[in-house]
Amino acid sequence: MVDEQDVAPDSTAARVALWRALHVEVDAPPHVLEDEIGLRLLAPEPGWQRRGDMDQGFTRPFRASIVGRARFIEDLVVEQAGRGLEQYVILGAGLDSFAQRRPDVASRLRVFEIDRPGPQEWKRRRLLELGLGMPDWLRFVPVDFEAGESWWDRLLAAGFDGRKPAVVVSTGVSMYLTKEANAATLRQMATLAPGSTFAMSFLLPLEMADPEVRPGMEMAEKGARASGTPFVSFFLPSQILQLAREQGFKQARHVSADELARRYFADRADGLRPPANAEELLVAAT
């Protein structure tokens, strides 16, 4: 019998998808990101909004951070597609819904979603059940990381053209990797064709987080450790920028929560905004 945990999305991916939907349901418009696809895929029991990890007040800064980062990356992909970019790669795709929500842009690209085989097959099945389909330009790339498979080799085998520029994105992953593994990923990404962009999120040291989110961050760290997937890497912005340049990137910049707040949360009457010094973004270009 197949373990259901090896098939369904992991709890973190599911929680992120539900926080995106919660933003649409409980936060006032204009919404930073309109995304209820993950909610449709998961089809949770009625009353899911009353779960402890969905508490509207407690999750408020976290869902702001999630939708702010997602919107920034989506805008980056749309901008690059407008310049003729043809390839978009999502590492640890989980329940990402860009292909379903933005076919106007995605259909002009090859979108590669990299994830573990079980959850990816579950997602494929749910997309078909919901009538959302699997268009030719959407490529699922299953990778058995525990068996030592190379995601880069599997990506090339799926039709990725290493001679053409791409946007490659990795969010919510770096904290689970050692500094050496993060450096190896950056080193690989720095070999992308000229004109490529790599965007990744990184976690700042927990003691630096805004007081309103520090308890939640510490709770998440304890939960990750208890489940056998501890947070092992934290970076200051200066450290992640230095690491990116040491691995070969010509340009690298830090996208802070303050920048996301100015772009997407300015003048909101409800004061919703992403917390500072929690999980932020590195954007590097070849």
PDB file of C-alpha atoms in Angstrom, residues 3 13 17 22 31 42 54 77-78 83 90 97-98 109 121 138 151 158 169 229 238 278 282:
ATOM      1  CA  ASP A   3       1.616   5.794   2.145  1.00  0.00           C
ATOM      2  CA  ALA A  13       2.652  23.184   0.557  1.00  0.00           C
ATOM      3  CA  ALA A  17      -1.997  27.223  -0.777  1.00  0.00           C
ATOM      4  CA  LEU A  22      -7.487  32.920   2.877  1.00  0.00           C
ATOM      5  CA  HIS A  31      -5.960  41.515  -3.347  1.00  0.00           C
ATOM      6  CA  LEU A  42      -7.059  20.378  -1.869  1.00  0.00           C
ATOM      7  CA  MET A  54      -5.631  29.331   9.572  1.00  0.00           C
ATOM      8  CA  VAL A  77       8.027  36.209 -15.055  1.00  0.00           C
ATOM      9  CA  VAL A  78       5.453  38.341 -16.883  1.00  0.00           C
ATOM     10  CA  ARG A  83      10.977  40.471 -23.477  1.00  0.00           C
ATOM     11  CA  ILE A  90       9.778  26.213 -10.540  1.00  0.00           C
ATOM     12  CA  SER A  97      -0.874  27.726  -9.832  1.00  0.00           C
ATOM     13  CA  PHE A  98       0.739  30.169 -12.271  1.00  0.00           C
ATOM     14  CA  LEU A 109       6.404  29.690 -22.317  1.00  0.00           C
ATOM     15  CA  GLU A 121       1.255  12.743  -9.629  1.00  0.00           C
ATOM     16  CA  LEU A 138       3.315  22.633 -18.863  1.00  0.00           C
ATOM     17  CA  TRP A 151      16.979  17.589 -10.809  1.00  0.00           C
ATOM     18  CA  ALA A 158      12.110  17.043 -19.925  1.00  0.00           C
ATOM     19  CA  VAL A 169      12.509  30.142  -8.968  1.00  0.00           C
ATOM     20  CA  THR A 229      13.256  18.401   8.243  1.00  0.00           C
ATOM     21  CA  SER A 238      24.753  40.655   2.848  1.00  0.00           C
ATOM     22  CA  ALA A 278      11.650  37.019   8.115  1.00  0.00           C
ATOM     23  CA  LEU A 282      17.404  37.104  -3.590  1.00  0.00           C
TER      24      LEU A 282
END
